[in-house]
Amino acid sequence: DSDRVRETAEQLLAVRPGSATALEGLAAAAFSRGDHEAAARFCFRLVETSPGHFEGWFNLGVAHQKAGRFTDAAQAYAKAALLREDAPQVHMNLGIVHQELGDLPQARKSYERAIALDPSQTAAKWNLALVLEQSGEADAAEDLYDRLLAGNPDWQEARFRQGYLRLQRGDFRGSIDAFERCLALNSAWLEARLNLGIAYWKVGDRAEARRAFEHVLAAQPDCVDALRGLAALALEAE
């Protein structure tokens, strides 16, 4: 009951100014109603009065992150990490905000620390794989996707990235396998079908490539890539 939380927290703050419990309650109520600006204000007051308050710094980071202030969020999470370096979620969130800021080396460092602290952090592994891709380390990214899929074989996005990286490095049969498995779980996934068509084209199976491109065009008539693929197949067939 966030309204009652706010009401009683305000009463407590009135009789005990600076109460950490009251500020925690007000921040929780603000988060509950989606008011991240208010949550940030209460969390900031909390860490002002209690600089060693781990949850205050962490939640201040969350409030700034949800409000899109990633630099402020990174600073708050860094403070939280100093207080509790062994908290994997702090490093996970630090990785996210550094990734949003385009600082890929720092994002990688944060994700790797989160995984070292908690190897079950699949979200951190997924984000790390994306960072590795963005950093041009395709082999390392593909290895991480492979490991993620070993434990989560129906993870569609990871399967798609696996297929895409295989396509990029010329493993067309492996790419076909990955995209076919994507489509077995979601037959309406047009991007997977388009890439499947490209992979079939690369192995010389024009019939399957044409079928894939035509399927995409039936659902999305203005898909330039599918039209280009069909044009290339027509040229090859003279």
Tab-separated table of C-alpha atoms in Angstrom, residues 7 12 19 24 27 30 40 53 58 112 126 130 135 148 157 164 169 172 184 190 212-213 222 224 234 236 238:
chain	number	residue	atom	x	y	z
A	7	GLU	CA	1.615	9.004	4.467
A	12	LEU	CA	7.686	10.108	10.707
A	19	SER	CA	15.050	9.780	9.534
A	24	GLU	CA	13.542	4.917	2.604
A	27	ALA	CA	11.707	6.602	-1.899
A	30	ALA	CA	7.965	7.074	-5.232
A	40	ALA	CA	16.074	10.307	-6.709
A	53	HIS	CA	23.934	3.646	3.263
A	58	PHE	CA	22.142	1.753	-5.127
A	112	GLU	CA	32.929	-9.596	-16.016
A	126	TRP	CA	24.119	-11.726	-22.493
A	130	LEU	CA	26.663	-7.821	-26.955
A	135	SER	CA	33.930	-4.210	-29.666
A	148	LEU	CA	24.326	-19.338	-22.910
A	157	GLU	CA	17.708	-13.788	-29.218
A	164	TYR	CA	24.238	-13.991	-37.426
A	169	ARG	CA	32.324	-15.635	-40.572
A	172	PHE	CA	26.701	-20.933	-43.649
A	184	ALA	CA	10.865	-23.319	-35.250
A	190	LEU	CA	11.090	-12.018	-40.563
A	212	ALA	CA	12.690	-17.563	-47.727
A	213	PHE	CA	12.876	-14.198	-49.533
A	222	ASP	CA	8.629	-3.146	-49.052
A	224	VAL	CA	14.461	-3.946	-49.731
A	234	ALA	CA	17.278	-13.918	-60.839
A	236	GLU	CA	22.338	-15.807	-61.268
A	238	GLU	CA	19.893	-15.409	-66.009
